[in-house]
Structure formats: C-alpha cells, structure tokens
mmCIF file of C-alpha atoms in Angstrom:
data_model
loop_
_atom_site.group_PDB
_atom_site.id
_atom_site.type_symbol
_atom_site.label_atom_id
_atom_site.label_comp_id
_atom_site.label_asym_id
_atom_site.label_seq_id
_atom_site.Cartn_x
_atom_site.Cartn_y
_atom_site.Cartn_z
ATOM 1 C CA MET A 42 178.565 75.247 59.604
ATOM 2 C CA PHE A 43 179.730 77.720 62.225
ATOM 3 C CA PRO A 44 179.930 81.515 62.013
ATOM 4 C CA ALA A 45 183.378 82.875 61.274
ATOM 5 C CA SER A 46 183.224 84.878 64.483
ATOM 6 C CA SER A 47 182.953 81.665 66.481
ATOM 7 C CA TRP A 48 186.188 80.377 65.007
ATOM 8 C CA SER A 49 188.019 83.653 65.485
ATOM 9 C CA GLN A 50 186.943 83.937 69.114
ATOM 10 C CA ASP A 51 187.213 80.334 70.256
ATOM 11 C CA ALA A 52 189.374 78.174 68.015
ATOM 12 C CA GLU A 53 192.360 79.962 66.557
ATOM 13 C CA TRP A 54 195.092 80.379 69.151
ATOM 14 C CA THR A 55 197.091 77.963 71.270
ATOM 15 C CA ILE A 56 199.744 79.586 73.405
ATOM 16 C CA TYR A 57 203.000 77.847 74.278
ATOM 17 C CA ASN A 58 205.324 79.381 76.852
ATOM 18 C CA THR A 59 207.751 78.342 79.545
ATOM 19 C CA SER A 60 205.015 77.989 82.164
ATOM 20 C CA ASN A 61 202.728 75.613 80.266
ATOM 21 C CA SER A 62 205.021 73.667 77.932
ATOM 22 C CA GLY A 63 208.547 72.491 77.268
ATOM 23 C CA MET A 64 209.484 75.808 75.689
ATOM 24 C CA PRO A 65 212.903 76.745 77.099
ATOM 25 C CA TYR A 66 212.556 80.516 76.627
ATOM 26 C CA ASN A 67 209.731 82.897 75.784
ATOM 27 C CA GLY A 68 211.701 84.882 73.235
ATOM 28 C CA VAL A 69 211.021 83.111 69.936
ATOM 29 C CA ALA A 70 213.431 84.357 67.283
ATOM 30 C CA VAL A 71 213.063 81.921 64.353
ATOM 31 C CA LEU A 72 210.928 78.935 63.305
ATOM 32 C CA ALA A 73 211.300 76.109 60.795
ATOM 33 C CA PHE A 74 209.296 72.980 59.970
ATOM 34 C CA ASP A 75 210.768 69.600 59.024
ATOM 35 C CA GLU A 76 209.275 66.933 56.742
ATOM 36 C CA GLN A 77 207.573 65.200 59.661
ATOM 37 C CA GLY A 78 205.695 68.365 60.564
ATOM 38 C CA SER A 79 207.655 69.072 63.715
ATOM 39 C CA VAL A 80 208.401 72.707 64.413
ATOM 40 C CA TRP A 81 211.899 73.734 65.391
ATOM 41 C CA VAL A 82 212.043 76.819 67.563
ATOM 42 C CA GLY A 83 215.175 78.935 67.767
ATOM 43 C CA THR A 84 214.977 81.127 70.826
ATOM 44 C CA GLY A 85 216.759 84.372 71.534
ATOM 45 C CA ARG A 86 216.403 88.111 71.819
ATOM 46 C CA PHE A 87 218.089 89.426 68.662
ATOM 47 C CA PHE A 88 221.541 90.634 69.673
ATOM 48 C CA ALA A 89 220.733 90.530 73.387
ATOM 49 C CA VAL A 90 223.014 87.489 73.886
ATOM 50 C CA ALA A 91 220.176 85.649 75.579
ATOM 51 C CA GLY A 92 217.995 82.673 74.833
ATOM 52 C CA GLY A 93 217.142 79.150 75.831
ATOM 53 C CA GLY A 94 218.594 77.258 72.898
ATOM 54 C CA LEU A 95 216.867 75.198 70.213
ATOM 55 C CA ALA A 96 213.610 73.325 70.786
ATOM 56 C CA LYS A 97 211.782 70.704 68.718
ATOM 57 C CA PHE A 98 208.019 70.244 69.148
ATOM 58 C CA ASP A 99 206.305 67.321 67.408
ATOM 59 C CA GLY A 100 202.824 68.291 68.555
ATOM 60 C CA GLU A 101 203.091 66.367 71.794
ATOM 61 C CA SER A 102 206.629 66.347 73.126
ATOM 62 C CA TRP A 103 209.341 68.960 73.412
ATOM 63 C CA THR A 104 213.062 68.287 73.035
ATOM 64 C CA VAL A 105 215.466 71.061 73.989
ATOM 65 C CA TYR A 106 219.052 71.469 72.844
ATOM 66 C CA ASN A 107 221.220 74.131 74.426
ATOM 67 C CA SER A 108 224.858 74.926 74.982
ATOM 68 C CA ALA A 109 224.833 72.967 78.257
ATOM 69 C CA ASN A 110 223.439 69.661 76.982
ATOM 70 C CA SER A 111 224.682 69.680 73.375
ATOM 71 C CA PRO A 112 227.402 71.158 71.131
ATOM 72 C CA LEU A 113 225.073 74.005 70.112
ATOM 73 C CA PRO A 114 227.498 76.955 70.035
ATOM 74 C CA HIS A 115 225.138 79.587 71.456
ATOM 75 C CA ASN A 116 221.634 79.801 72.903
ATOM 76 C CA ASP A 117 220.677 82.992 71.033
ATOM 77 C CA HIS A 118 219.382 82.225 67.531
ATOM 78 C CA THR A 119 219.449 84.477 64.482
ATOM 79 C CA GLY A 120 218.441 82.021 61.756
ATOM 80 C CA LEU A 121 217.068 78.518 61.224
ATOM 81 C CA ALA A 122 216.537 76.202 58.248
ATOM 82 C CA VAL A 123 215.945 72.546 57.417
ATOM 83 C CA ASP A 124 217.785 71.306 54.316
ATOM 84 C CA PRO A 125 216.393 68.800 51.755
ATOM 85 C CA GLU A 126 218.012 65.921 53.662
ATOM 86 C CA GLY A 127 216.342 66.894 56.915
ATOM 87 C CA ASN A 128 219.388 68.393 58.593
ATOM 88 C CA VAL A 129 218.642 71.330 60.863
ATOM 89 C CA TRP A 130 220.878 74.373 60.434
ATOM 90 C CA ALA A 131 220.942 76.904 63.246
ATOM 91 C CA GLY A 132 222.479 80.329 62.898
ATOM 92 C CA THR A 133 223.470 81.672 66.287
ATOM 93 C CA GLU A 134 225.420 84.469 67.903
ATOM 94 C CA GLY A 135 228.285 82.010 68.374
ATOM 95 C CA GLY A 136 228.485 80.180 65.064
ATOM 96 C CA LEU A 137 226.595 77.944 62.660
ATOM 97 C CA ALA A 138 225.398 74.485 63.699
ATOM 98 C CA LYS A 139 224.297 71.534 61.569
ATOM 99 C CA PHE A 140 222.301 68.816 63.343
ATOM 100 C CA ASP A 141 221.398 65.545 61.603
ATOM 101 C CA ARG A 142 219.273 64.419 64.602
ATOM 102 C CA GLU A 143 222.231 62.478 65.991
ATOM 103 C CA ASN A 144 225.440 64.358 65.293
ATOM 104 C CA TRP A 145 226.378 68.011 65.424
ATOM 105 C CA THR A 146 228.795 69.833 63.130
ATOM 106 C CA ILE A 147 229.825 73.286 64.279
ATOM 107 C CA TYR A 148 231.228 75.933 61.955
ATOM 108 C CA LYS A 149 233.032 78.928 63.407
ATOM 109 C CA ALA A 150 235.558 81.492 62.298
ATOM 110 C CA ASN A 151 238.367 79.339 63.678
ATOM 111 C CA ASN A 152 237.483 76.079 61.883
ATOM 112 C CA SER A 153 235.743 77.010 58.629
ATOM 113 C CA GLY A 154 235.442 79.614 55.916
ATOM 114 C CA LEU A 155 233.373 81.834 58.178
ATOM 115 C CA THR A 156 235.110 85.055 59.125
ATOM 116 C CA VAL A 157 232.758 85.945 61.999
ATOM 117 C CA ASN A 158 230.671 83.836 64.369
ATOM 118 C CA LEU A 159 227.448 85.850 64.290
ATOM 119 C CA VAL A 160 225.618 84.381 61.301
ATOM 120 C CA ALA A 161 222.001 84.547 60.132
ATOM 121 C CA THR A 162 219.426 83.311 57.650
ATOM 122 C CA PRO A 163 220.746 80.009 56.318
ATOM 123 C CA ILE A 164 219.103 79.251 52.966
ATOM 124 C CA PHE A 165 219.663 76.626 50.260
ATOM 125 C CA ASP A 166 219.701 76.994 46.477
ATOM 126 C CA ASN A 167 218.351 74.350 44.102
ATOM 127 C CA GLN A 168 221.790 72.738 43.855
ATOM 128 C CA GLY A 169 221.990 72.196 47.604
ATOM 129 C CA ASN A 170 224.505 74.947 48.312
ATOM 130 C CA LEU A 171 224.138 76.708 51.624
ATOM 131 C CA TRP A 172 224.055 80.492 51.650
ATOM 132 C CA VAL A 173 224.296 82.334 54.933
ATOM 133 C CA GLY A 174 224.550 85.978 55.925
ATOM 134 C CA SER A 175 226.440 87.439 58.830
ATOM 135 C CA TRP A 176 226.912 90.485 60.993
ATOM 136 C CA GLY A 177 229.974 92.224 59.605
ATOM 137 C CA GLY A 178 231.587 89.322 57.765
ATOM 138 C CA GLY A 179 229.794 89.363 54.440
ATOM 139 C CA LEU A 180 227.925 86.618 52.599
ATOM 140 C CA TYR A 181 228.994 82.959 52.559
ATOM 141 C CA LYS A 182 228.356 80.095 50.156
ATOM 142 C CA PHE A 183 229.120 76.538 51.286
ATOM 143 C CA ASP A 184 228.905 73.535 48.940
ATOM 144 C CA GLY A 185 229.585 70.997 51.687
ATOM 145 C CA SER A 186 233.360 71.161 51.226
ATOM 146 C CA ASN A 187 234.374 74.638 50.092
ATOM 147 C CA TRP A 188 233.466 78.089 51.319
ATOM 148 C CA THR A 189 233.169 81.196 49.152
ATOM 149 C CA VAL A 190 233.067 84.585 50.832
ATOM 150 C CA TYR A 191 231.544 87.701 49.245
ATOM 151 C CA ASN A 192 232.239 91.039 50.890
ATOM 152 C CA ARG A 193 232.798 94.679 50.086
ATOM 153 C CA SER A 194 236.465 94.221 49.232
ATOM 154 C CA ASN A 195 236.204 91.266 46.830
ATOM 155 C CA SER A 196 232.794 91.593 45.190
ATOM 156 C CA GLY A 197 229.942 93.904 44.296
ATOM 157 C CA LEU A 198 228.299 93.277 47.650
ATOM 158 C CA HIS A 199 228.028 96.790 49.012
ATOM 159 C CA HIS A 200 227.546 96.018 52.699
ATOM 160 C CA ASN A 201 229.122 93.412 54.984
ATOM 161 C CA THR A 202 225.974 92.729 57.006
ATOM 162 C CA PRO A 203 223.667 90.740 54.708
ATOM 163 C CA TRP A 204 220.809 89.627 56.942
ATOM 164 C CA ALA A 205 217.830 88.526 54.835
ATOM 165 C CA LEU A 206 218.172 86.112 51.894
ATOM 166 C CA ALA A 207 215.656 84.851 49.310
ATOM 167 C CA PHE A 208 215.844 83.279 45.841
ATOM 168 C CA ASP A 209 213.514 84.238 43.010
ATOM 169 C CA SER A 210 212.289 81.830 40.302
ATOM 170 C CA SER A 211 215.216 82.809 38.064
ATOM 171 C CA LYS A 212 217.711 81.683 40.739
ATOM 172 C CA ASN A 213 218.776 85.229 41.564
ATOM 173 C CA LEU A 214 219.719 85.714 45.189
ATOM 174 C CA TRP A 215 218.189 88.778 46.845
ATOM 175 C CA ILE A 216 219.908 90.116 49.927
ATOM 176 C CA GLY A 217 218.541 92.489 52.515
ATOM 177 C CA THR A 218 221.242 94.169 54.561
ATOM 178 C CA ALA A 219 221.343 95.826 57.959
ATOM 179 C CA GLY A 220 222.066 99.370 56.854
ATOM 180 C CA GLY A 221 223.010 99.072 53.186
ATOM 181 C CA GLY A 222 219.709 98.483 51.448
ATOM 182 C CA LEU A 223 219.001 95.635 49.058
ATOM 183 C CA ALA A 224 221.204 93.647 46.657
ATOM 184 C CA LYS A 225 220.470 91.250 43.801
ATOM 185 C CA PHE A 226 223.106 88.686 42.773
ATOM 186 C CA ASP A 227 222.680 86.568 39.622
ATOM 187 C CA GLY A 228 225.864 84.583 40.227
ATOM 188 C CA THR A 229 228.015 87.100 38.355
ATOM 189 C CA ASN A 230 226.539 90.579 38.558
ATOM 190 C CA TRP A 231 225.364 92.626 41.502
ATOM 191 C CA THR A 232 222.532 95.168 41.457
ATOM 192 C CA ILE A 233 222.141 97.493 44.431
ATOM 193 C CA TYR A 234 218.980 99.255 45.581
ATOM 194 C CA ASN A 235 219.110 101.792 48.374
ATOM 195 C CA ARG A 236 217.554 105.072 49.416
ATOM 196 C CA SER A 237 219.851 107.103 47.194
ATOM 197 C CA ASN A 238 219.085 105.297 43.926
ATOM 198 C CA SER A 239 215.589 103.871 44.397
ATOM 199 C CA PRO A 240 212.305 104.390 46.288
ATOM 200 C CA LEU A 241 213.386 101.881 48.959
ATOM 201 C CA PRO A 242 212.177 103.682 52.099
ATOM 202 C CA ASP A 243 214.896 102.517 54.506
ATOM 203 C CA ASN A 244 218.304 100.849 54.167
ATOM 204 C CA ASN A 245 217.726 98.472 57.091
ATOM 205 C CA THR A 246 216.034 95.489 55.445
ATOM 206 C CA TYR A 247 215.846 92.595 57.887
ATOM 207 C CA SER A 248 213.317 90.358 56.116
ATOM 208 C CA ILE A 249 212.218 89.707 52.503
ATOM 209 C CA ASP A 250 209.862 87.288 50.752
ATOM 210 C CA PHE A 251 208.361 86.697 47.288
ATOM 211 C CA ASP A 252 204.719 86.241 46.403
ATOM 212 C CA SER A 253 203.452 84.031 43.561
ATOM 213 C CA ARG A 254 203.648 86.928 41.083
ATOM 214 C CA GLU A 255 207.370 87.424 41.808
ATOM 215 C CA ASN A 256 206.794 90.620 43.734
ATOM 216 C CA LEU A 257 209.449 91.081 46.369
ATOM 217 C CA TRP A 258 208.149 92.246 49.746
ATOM 218 C CA ILE A 259 210.685 94.058 51.898
ATOM 219 C CA ALA A 260 210.351 94.702 55.617
ATOM 220 C CA THR A 261 212.286 97.773 56.698
ATOM 221 C CA ASP A 262 213.240 99.076 60.104
ATOM 222 C CA GLY A 263 211.661 102.504 59.956
ATOM 223 C CA GLY A 264 210.375 102.918 56.405
ATOM 224 C CA GLY A 265 207.447 100.528 56.482
ATOM 225 C CA LEU A 266 206.767 97.758 53.987
ATOM 226 C CA ALA A 267 207.884 97.958 50.354
ATOM 227 C CA LYS A 268 206.782 95.929 47.317
ATOM 228 C CA PHE A 269 209.039 95.730 44.252
ATOM 229 C CA ASP A 270 207.970 94.030 41.005
ATOM 230 C CA GLY A 271 211.346 94.503 39.326
ATOM 231 C CA VAL A 272 210.383 97.897 37.916
ATOM 232 C CA ASN A 273 207.862 99.602 40.161
ATOM 233 C CA TRP A 274 207.895 100.237 43.882
ATOM 234 C CA THR A 275 204.939 100.487 46.247
ATOM 235 C CA VAL A 276 205.509 101.588 49.835
ATOM 236 C CA TYR A 277 203.081 101.026 52.691
ATOM 237 C CA ASN A 278 203.571 102.989 55.898
ATOM 238 C CA THR A 279 201.598 104.426 58.780
ATOM 239 C CA ALA A 280 200.753 107.565 56.800
ATOM 240 C CA ASN A 281 199.195 105.903 53.748
ATOM 241 C CA SER A 282 197.867 102.561 55.041
ATOM 242 C CA GLY A 283 196.628 100.663 58.069
ATOM 243 C CA LEU A 284 200.141 99.526 58.924
ATOM 244 C CA PRO A 285 200.496 100.056 62.695
ATOM 245 C CA SER A 286 204.238 100.729 62.719
ATOM 246 C CA ASN A 287 206.992 101.540 60.243
ATOM 247 C CA ARG A 288 209.408 99.204 62.020
ATOM 248 C CA ILE A 289 208.919 95.719 60.573
ATOM 249 C CA TRP A 290 211.136 92.823 61.594
ATOM 250 C CA THR A 291 209.644 89.964 59.603
ATOM 251 C CA VAL A 292 207.540 89.500 56.484
ATOM 252 C CA VAL A 293 206.197 86.237 55.033
ATOM 253 C CA VAL A 294 203.744 85.558 52.196
ATOM 254 C CA ASP A 295 201.230 82.730 52.619
ATOM 255 C CA ALA A 296 199.789 80.379 49.981
ATOM 256 C CA TYR A 297 197.021 82.882 49.189
ATOM 257 C CA ASP A 298 199.458 85.758 48.623
ATOM 258 C CA ASN A 299 198.475 87.468 51.862
#
C-alpha cells in the first residue's frame, strides 16, 4: 500500500542509547533473544575492559544487571546465549555466568573446569551440552556436571583461542579462531583450514554462520568475507565486490539467506 521508499525513510529504525532508554552502556557487544521475545543485551568494548553489564529489554522496560548489583563477574561481554530451558549464559572478560532469572551460577578458572576467565561464544548442541571458546585457554564442553577441555596439547585443536562456534546439520562443530584459522570437529577428528592449506583469506575468524544450503560464511579480520561449501571457496573483499571493508567482526544469515 505504501512505496518501499516510505518505509525505508520513515519506519525502519528505532534507536536505543543511554540518553533515551534504560541502556546501561552504548557499546553493544552481543545480543540474544529469549522465548518471550525479550532481547538481552551484553555490553562492552571487546577487550577494552569496559561496559555497563547485561540488560534485558521486553519492549517496554529495561532491567540491568552489573557487577555492582548482581553476581555478574564482569561488565564487559564477549558472548551471550539463551539455552533451551531459558537460562541466560553470559561470557565475559571475568568468567562465565548462568542466570535462571532468579539465581546466578558463576564459573571461573578457580571453581570450574575453565582454565582462563576470558570466555566467549557460548553455544549448545542438540544434547544440551554447552560449548564455549576462550582467549588462550582452548575450547570447553560442559554437560552440566563435567568439563572437557580441548587445547593444542591434548587434541587436534590447533589454536588455543577459539572464538566463533557454530554447528552444521551433521552435528559437526566449526570453530573460528583468533589467529589460527578455522577448525572442524566431528567429535573425534579435527580438520584445519588456514591460509597455508586453503583459500581462507585471513586466519583471524571472529564470526561464522551457516545458510540454509549448508554454506559456511566466515567473517575475517582483514581478508574480507569467505563462503565455503565444503569443497569450494568464494571470497568477497573490497577489490572484487561492494564490501566496504575487509575487516568484518560479525556475520549472520537471515531466514531468506541474506
């Protein structure tokens, strides 16, 4: 009924910041939605040891959790996820937090199987196991009771800073690392892709996502955007596409495969 230009000019954007809402900090690091449609906002500045904590926005009201008013271990967020039971998991510069909307459980190097406190990208497999990356400590799997650690010394994981995690339809875990390229783990075997053995354009891979055709999209910090179908690679950069920068921090595929 209305021209598309009218929507694009007048109806698309609502801005939330510290001056007009309950947002605790203008640096938004990570987002996650729960089953009720509320958005959880992890704030921070990505290794700047800054941030305003964790905020929940239900469309009307804001609730803020930070290290001063809750057990949240750090105000700078590096990862965020909501599990199938509705628990919110926050990866921070100071540890991993689980929040069931009433109680907090904090996991750190001194009270859990974590070996470092700077963790990122919590993700769950179809059996409910938590997988979480870290900065320098390797990859962790947590079944609710036991922790399993994968690192360079005890597994085929080639780099101890796994940062981006995603599962494909065959239950393989794909791991983007900060400096070591990409890894695929099928539960037993590891396959490594990096600049020396593949067309991956950069070894810093901070974000990955799959489209409906099982293509893996890889955001790199300097090499542009790569697509991998399991055999063939396609690289998009500023020289061969309309991509405005070769430094990409986040990639996500929508329901229409955009």
